Amino acid sequence: MIKGDQLYEGKAKKVFTTDDPELLIVSYKDDATAFNGLKHGTIAGKGVINNKMSNSLMRYLEARGVPTHFVEELNDRETLVKKVEIVPLEVIIRNISAGSFAKNYGVEEGRVFASPTIEFSYKNDDLGDPLINEYHALALELATPEELETIRKYAFMVNDELKKFWSSCGVTLVDFKLEFGRLADGSIVLADEISPDTCRLWDSETGKKLDKDRFRRDLGGVEDAYQEVMQRLEENL
Ligand code: ADP
Ligand code: UDP
């Protein structure tokens, strides 16, 4: 596989073309941002952990019926993926109140929901990724009704599988963000990443935060938390 031009540099990853028009190489950086890019920093070793964790979880999900963009891990930081047209929606599933949910609705963090919630943000940095509902997504023609149905079905499948998996690692899956894309044939697959950057992961015993909230909230021990949660994953896969 020949690595071609850089197509895009995002906040956490770079994306490169390859000699196959249907494949891309994603390269994970140690850069961290929060609050819509207002806070910048580096988390040493994060790119390696996020690459490997995301690939492990995508393989796990693929084996359980969720199609993903994952093709092959190339090295510590780089992965070959199927090229998709990203559906510009951030799909957020929550099992426990935290972050913007706790703030917006005036509840404490840590309230366990009877059923998981789903919400969508319009993936648009200039607008600050505003929350939208499905009618808005349809009005903006971000996805078709059938695509939204598929995305919702896969998002809840991901939650069911990852909740169980993380629980076996002594980790509680609080909430997470997913992105989906369309392959050349129009089918929907899970894309982007699943990592401590995009999930809230709490130690099941102590409640210790093992995710990007340590960076967002200046809690310290950011690198150690990423390593700890990666080690738990490797011990339990
Ligand atoms: P951001 O764009 O939010 O700064 P990243 O730094 O993670 O995010 O950049 C990676 C970009 O690549 C994101 O815009 C993401 O939507 C996109 N992407 C992820 N997976 C794929 C894929 N399989 N095909 C095309 N684009 C993808
Ligand atoms: N999230 C993400 N990218 C975003 C926004 C949210 O990966 O641009 C993840 C975040 O890590 C958390 C979940 O989605 O696991 C819910 O985030 P929330 O809406 O509470 O927003 P935040 O508190 O991060 O602003």
Short mmCIF file of C-alpha atoms and ligand atoms in Angstrom, two decimals:
data_model
loop_
_atom_site.label_atom_id
_atom_site.label_comp_id
_atom_site.label_asym_id
_atom_site.label_seq_id
_atom_site.Cartn_x
_atom_site.Cartn_y
_atom_site.Cartn_z
CA MET A 1 0.00 0.00 0.00
CA ILE A 2 1.50 3.33 -1.08
CA LYS A 3 0.82 6.35 1.11
CA GLY A 4 -0.19 9.33 -1.00
CA ASP A 5 -0.99 12.98 -0.31
CA GLN A 6 -2.34 14.35 2.93
CA LEU A 7 -6.05 14.93 2.32
CA TYR A 8 -6.86 16.50 5.64
CA GLU A 9 -5.40 17.41 9.00
CA GLY A 10 -7.91 17.39 11.82
CA LYS A 11 -7.54 18.07 15.51
CA ALA A 12 -6.52 14.51 16.43
CA LYS A 13 -5.71 12.76 13.17
CA LYS A 14 -4.31 13.22 9.68
CA VAL A 15 -5.85 11.51 6.67
CA PHE A 16 -3.85 10.41 3.61
CA THR A 17 -4.82 9.02 0.20
CA THR A 18 -3.43 5.69 -0.99
CA ASP A 19 -2.92 4.13 -4.42
CA ASP A 20 -6.39 2.55 -3.99
CA PRO A 21 -9.11 5.22 -4.42
CA GLU A 22 -11.37 3.35 -1.98
CA LEU A 23 -8.82 3.25 0.87
CA LEU A 24 -7.32 5.91 3.12
CA ILE A 25 -4.62 5.95 5.78
CA VAL A 26 -5.51 7.57 9.10
CA SER A 27 -2.60 8.75 11.25
CA TYR A 28 -3.25 9.41 14.95
CA LYS A 29 -1.56 12.42 16.63
CA ASP A 30 -0.85 13.17 20.28
CA ASP A 31 -2.59 16.56 19.95
CA ALA A 32 -5.58 17.12 22.18
CA THR A 33 -8.20 19.82 21.97
CA ALA A 34 -11.32 20.56 23.96
CA PHE A 35 -14.13 23.10 24.10
CA ASN A 36 -14.42 23.34 20.32
CA GLY A 37 -10.69 23.88 19.87
CA LEU A 38 -10.30 26.58 22.56
CA LYS A 39 -8.08 24.39 24.75
CA HIS A 40 -4.99 22.84 23.14
CA GLY A 41 -2.44 20.40 24.49
CA THR A 42 -0.49 17.22 23.96
CA ILE A 43 -1.08 13.86 25.56
CA ALA A 44 2.16 11.87 25.11
CA GLY A 45 1.48 8.47 23.55
CA LYS A 46 -2.23 9.16 22.97
CA GLY A 47 -2.02 8.62 19.21
CA VAL A 48 -0.64 5.12 19.66
CA ILE A 49 -3.23 4.19 22.27
CA ASN A 50 -6.18 5.63 20.35
CA ASN A 51 -5.07 3.91 17.14
CA LYS A 52 -4.75 0.50 18.78
CA MET A 53 -7.83 0.83 20.97
CA SER A 54 -10.03 2.03 18.14
CA ASN A 55 -8.85 -0.81 15.91
CA SER A 56 -9.40 -3.44 18.61
CA LEU A 57 -12.91 -2.17 19.32
CA MET A 58 -13.81 -1.90 15.62
CA ARG A 59 -12.65 -5.51 15.07
CA TYR A 60 -14.71 -6.56 18.10
CA LEU A 61 -17.80 -4.77 16.78
CA GLU A 62 -17.33 -6.04 13.23
CA ALA A 63 -17.37 -9.62 14.61
CA ARG A 64 -20.67 -8.79 16.31
CA GLY A 65 -22.51 -7.46 13.28
CA VAL A 66 -21.59 -3.77 13.12
CA PRO A 67 -19.89 -2.92 9.79
CA THR A 68 -16.91 -0.58 10.19
CA HIS A 69 -14.32 1.24 8.08
CA PHE A 70 -11.43 -0.75 9.61
CA VAL A 71 -9.17 -2.62 7.18
CA GLU A 72 -5.69 -3.11 8.69
CA GLU A 73 -3.42 -1.63 11.34
CA LEU A 74 -0.26 -0.53 9.50
CA ASN A 75 1.88 0.54 12.45
CA ASP A 76 1.62 2.12 15.94
CA ARG A 77 -0.09 5.26 14.70
CA GLU A 78 -1.43 4.44 11.24
CA THR A 79 -4.39 2.42 10.03
CA LEU A 80 -5.78 1.58 6.62
CA VAL A 81 -9.51 2.31 6.44
CA LYS A 82 -12.24 2.21 3.83
CA LYS A 83 -12.84 5.68 2.44
CA VAL A 84 -16.29 6.95 3.34
CA GLU A 85 -18.31 10.07 2.82
CA ILE A 86 -18.78 11.09 6.44
CA VAL A 87 -22.40 11.71 7.46
CA PRO A 88 -21.97 15.09 9.17
CA LEU A 89 -23.59 14.01 12.42
CA GLU A 90 -21.97 13.29 15.77
CA VAL A 91 -24.02 10.48 17.23
CA ILE A 92 -23.92 10.51 21.03
CA ILE A 93 -25.15 7.68 23.22
CA ARG A 94 -25.39 8.09 26.99
CA ASN A 95 -25.90 5.52 29.74
CA ILE A 96 -25.13 7.84 32.67
CA SER A 97 -25.42 11.62 33.00
CA ALA A 98 -22.20 13.58 32.49
CA GLY A 99 -20.73 16.50 30.56
CA SER A 100 -23.12 18.61 28.51
CA PHE A 101 -26.14 16.48 29.52
CA ALA A 102 -25.56 17.16 33.23
CA LYS A 103 -24.98 20.87 32.50
CA ASN A 104 -27.87 21.40 30.06
CA TYR A 105 -30.49 19.61 32.12
CA GLY A 106 -29.28 20.58 35.61
CA VAL A 107 -28.59 17.09 36.94
CA GLU A 108 -25.61 15.75 38.82
CA GLU A 109 -23.04 13.64 36.96
CA GLY A 110 -23.41 9.92 37.56
CA ARG A 111 -27.19 9.48 37.36
CA VAL A 112 -27.75 6.05 35.78
CA PHE A 113 -30.47 6.10 33.12
CA ALA A 114 -33.14 3.38 32.89
CA SER A 115 -32.52 3.31 29.10
CA PRO A 116 -29.71 4.79 27.03
CA THR A 117 -30.28 8.09 25.19
CA ILE A 118 -29.29 9.04 21.66
CA GLU A 119 -28.70 12.54 20.34
CA PHE A 120 -27.19 14.12 17.25
CA SER A 121 -24.94 17.12 16.77
CA TYR A 122 -24.43 18.73 13.38
CA LYS A 123 -20.71 18.15 12.66
CA ASN A 124 -19.77 21.71 11.75
CA ASP A 125 -16.86 23.37 13.59
CA ASP A 126 -17.85 26.89 12.46
CA LEU A 127 -21.23 26.47 14.14
CA GLY A 128 -19.76 24.71 17.20
CA ASP A 129 -21.37 21.31 16.46
CA PRO A 130 -24.91 22.37 17.50
CA LEU A 131 -27.37 19.81 18.84
CA ILE A 132 -30.02 18.95 16.23
CA ASN A 133 -32.94 16.55 16.08
CA GLU A 134 -33.74 14.04 13.33
CA TYR A 135 -36.22 16.37 11.63
CA HIS A 136 -33.50 19.01 11.39
CA ALA A 137 -31.06 16.44 9.99
CA LEU A 138 -33.63 15.47 7.34
CA ALA A 139 -34.46 19.12 6.55
CA LEU A 140 -30.73 19.82 6.08
CA GLU A 141 -30.49 16.64 3.95
CA LEU A 142 -27.61 15.35 6.05
CA ALA A 143 -28.96 11.80 5.75
CA THR A 144 -32.01 9.96 4.44
CA PRO A 145 -34.67 8.54 6.79
CA GLU A 146 -33.36 5.02 6.03
CA GLU A 147 -29.78 6.07 6.82
CA LEU A 148 -30.87 7.63 10.12
CA GLU A 149 -32.66 4.41 11.04
CA THR A 150 -29.55 2.36 10.23
CA ILE A 151 -27.32 4.74 12.16
CA ARG A 152 -29.60 4.58 15.21
CA LYS A 153 -29.70 0.76 15.05
CA TYR A 154 -25.90 0.45 14.79
CA ALA A 155 -25.31 3.07 17.52
CA PHE A 156 -27.41 1.09 20.03
CA MET A 157 -25.73 -2.18 18.93
CA VAL A 158 -22.35 -0.54 19.60
CA ASN A 159 -23.58 0.54 23.03
CA ASP A 160 -24.85 -2.93 23.96
CA GLU A 161 -21.60 -4.59 22.91
CA LEU A 162 -19.19 -2.03 24.33
CA LYS A 163 -21.07 -1.69 27.64
CA LYS A 164 -20.65 -5.45 28.14
CA PHE A 165 -17.03 -5.45 27.00
CA TRP A 166 -15.94 -2.52 29.18
CA SER A 167 -17.82 -3.95 32.13
CA SER A 168 -15.70 -7.12 31.81
CA CYS A 169 -12.65 -4.81 32.12
CA GLY A 170 -13.99 -3.19 35.32
CA VAL A 171 -14.80 -0.03 33.36
CA THR A 172 -18.18 1.72 33.09
CA LEU A 173 -19.10 3.09 29.66
CA VAL A 174 -20.76 6.40 30.55
CA ASP A 175 -21.23 7.98 27.10
CA PHE A 176 -19.54 8.19 23.71
CA LYS A 177 -19.60 9.80 20.28
CA LEU A 178 -19.71 7.91 16.98
CA GLU A 179 -19.40 8.95 13.35
CA PHE A 180 -20.80 7.02 10.42
CA GLY A 181 -20.05 7.20 6.71
CA ARG A 182 -21.22 5.97 3.33
CA LEU A 183 -19.11 3.55 1.31
CA ALA A 184 -18.99 3.87 -2.49
CA ASP A 185 -22.01 1.51 -2.71
CA GLY A 186 -23.99 3.78 -0.36
CA SER A 187 -23.98 1.40 2.60
CA ILE A 188 -23.48 2.85 6.10
CA VAL A 189 -20.47 1.86 8.19
CA LEU A 190 -19.04 2.99 11.52
CA ALA A 191 -16.06 5.31 10.86
CA ASP A 192 -13.69 7.68 12.69
CA GLU A 193 -12.52 6.35 16.10
CA ILE A 194 -13.58 4.89 19.42
CA SER A 195 -11.11 5.86 22.14
CA PRO A 196 -10.78 7.67 25.48
CA ASP A 197 -10.98 10.89 23.39
CA THR A 198 -14.51 10.01 22.30
CA CYS A 199 -15.85 7.96 25.24
CA ARG A 200 -16.30 8.62 28.94
CA LEU A 201 -14.86 5.62 30.79
CA TRP A 202 -15.01 5.40 34.59
CA ASP A 203 -13.37 2.80 36.80
CA SER A 204 -16.32 0.67 37.94
CA GLU A 205 -15.03 0.40 41.53
CA THR A 206 -13.70 3.87 42.28
CA GLY A 207 -15.40 6.04 39.64
CA LYS A 208 -11.99 7.34 38.59
CA LYS A 209 -12.16 9.02 35.17
CA LEU A 210 -10.05 7.15 32.59
CA ASP A 211 -10.71 9.41 29.59
CA LYS A 212 -10.28 12.84 28.05
CA ASP A 213 -12.16 14.55 30.91
CA ARG A 214 -8.81 14.38 32.79
CA PHE A 215 -7.44 16.74 30.09
CA ARG A 216 -10.61 18.85 29.71
CA ARG A 217 -10.86 19.43 33.46
CA ASP A 218 -7.13 19.58 34.32
CA LEU A 219 -7.40 16.57 36.62
CA GLY A 220 -3.79 15.44 36.02
CA GLY A 221 -2.61 11.90 35.29
CA VAL A 222 -3.92 12.08 31.73
CA GLU A 223 -1.25 9.84 30.14
CA ASP A 224 -1.52 7.30 32.97
CA ALA A 225 -5.30 7.10 32.58
CA TYR A 226 -5.05 6.41 28.83
CA GLN A 227 -2.42 3.73 29.51
CA GLU A 228 -4.46 2.19 32.31
CA VAL A 229 -7.60 1.84 30.22
CA MET A 230 -5.61 0.44 27.26
CA GLN A 231 -4.00 -2.14 29.54
CA ARG A 232 -7.43 -3.20 30.85
CA LEU A 233 -8.64 -3.62 27.27
CA GLU A 234 -5.63 -5.74 26.27
CA GLU A 235 -6.04 -7.97 29.35
CA ASN A 236 -9.69 -8.66 28.53
CA LEU A 237 -9.90 -8.93 24.75
P1 ADP B 1 -11.73 16.67 13.35
O1 ADP B 1 -12.07 16.75 11.87
O2 ADP B 1 -12.99 16.72 14.18
O3 ADP B 1 -10.68 17.61 13.79
P2 ADP B 1 -9.92 14.32 13.41
O4 ADP B 1 -8.68 15.04 13.76
O5 ADP B 1 -10.21 13.04 14.11
O6 ADP B 1 -11.25 15.17 13.61
O7 ADP B 1 -9.85 14.09 11.84
C1 ADP B 1 -10.21 12.93 11.20
C2 ADP B 1 -11.22 13.25 10.12
O8 ADP B 1 -11.37 12.12 9.27
C3 ADP B 1 -12.60 13.55 10.69
O9 ADP B 1 -13.14 14.69 10.03
C4 ADP B 1 -13.42 12.30 10.38
O10 ADP B 1 -14.79 12.60 10.18
C5 ADP B 1 -12.75 11.81 9.09
N1 ADP B 1 -12.84 10.37 8.88
C6 ADP B 1 -12.80 9.38 9.80
N2 ADP B 1 -12.88 8.16 9.23
C7 ADP B 1 -12.97 8.38 7.89
C8 ADP B 1 -13.08 7.51 6.75
N3 ADP B 1 -13.11 6.19 6.89
N4 ADP B 1 -13.16 8.09 5.52
C9 ADP B 1 -13.15 9.45 5.38
N5 ADP B 1 -13.03 10.31 6.41
C10 ADP B 1 -12.94 9.79 7.66
N1 UDP B 2 -17.65 13.83 22.29
C1 UDP B 2 -16.69 13.73 21.30
N2 UDP B 2 -16.51 14.77 20.44
C2 UDP B 2 -17.26 15.90 20.50
C3 UDP B 2 -18.25 16.00 21.49
C4 UDP B 2 -18.42 14.95 22.37
O1 UDP B 2 -16.00 12.71 21.20
O2 UDP B 2 -17.06 16.80 19.67
C5 UDP B 2 -17.86 12.71 23.23
C6 UDP B 2 -17.34 13.03 24.63
O3 UDP B 2 -16.04 12.54 24.79
C7 UDP B 2 -18.31 12.26 25.50
C8 UDP B 2 -19.63 12.23 24.72
O4 UDP B 2 -19.27 12.50 23.37
O5 UDP B 2 -17.86 10.93 25.67
C9 UDP B 2 -20.65 13.22 25.20
O6 UDP B 2 -20.07 14.49 25.24
P1 UDP B 2 -20.86 15.76 25.82
O7 UDP B 2 -22.02 16.05 24.94
O8 UDP B 2 -21.17 15.54 27.25
O9 UDP B 2 -19.90 16.95 25.58
P2 UDP B 2 -18.65 17.55 26.35
O10 UDP B 2 -18.91 17.46 27.81
O11 UDP B 2 -17.52 16.73 25.87
O12 UDP B 2 -18.64 18.96 25.83
#
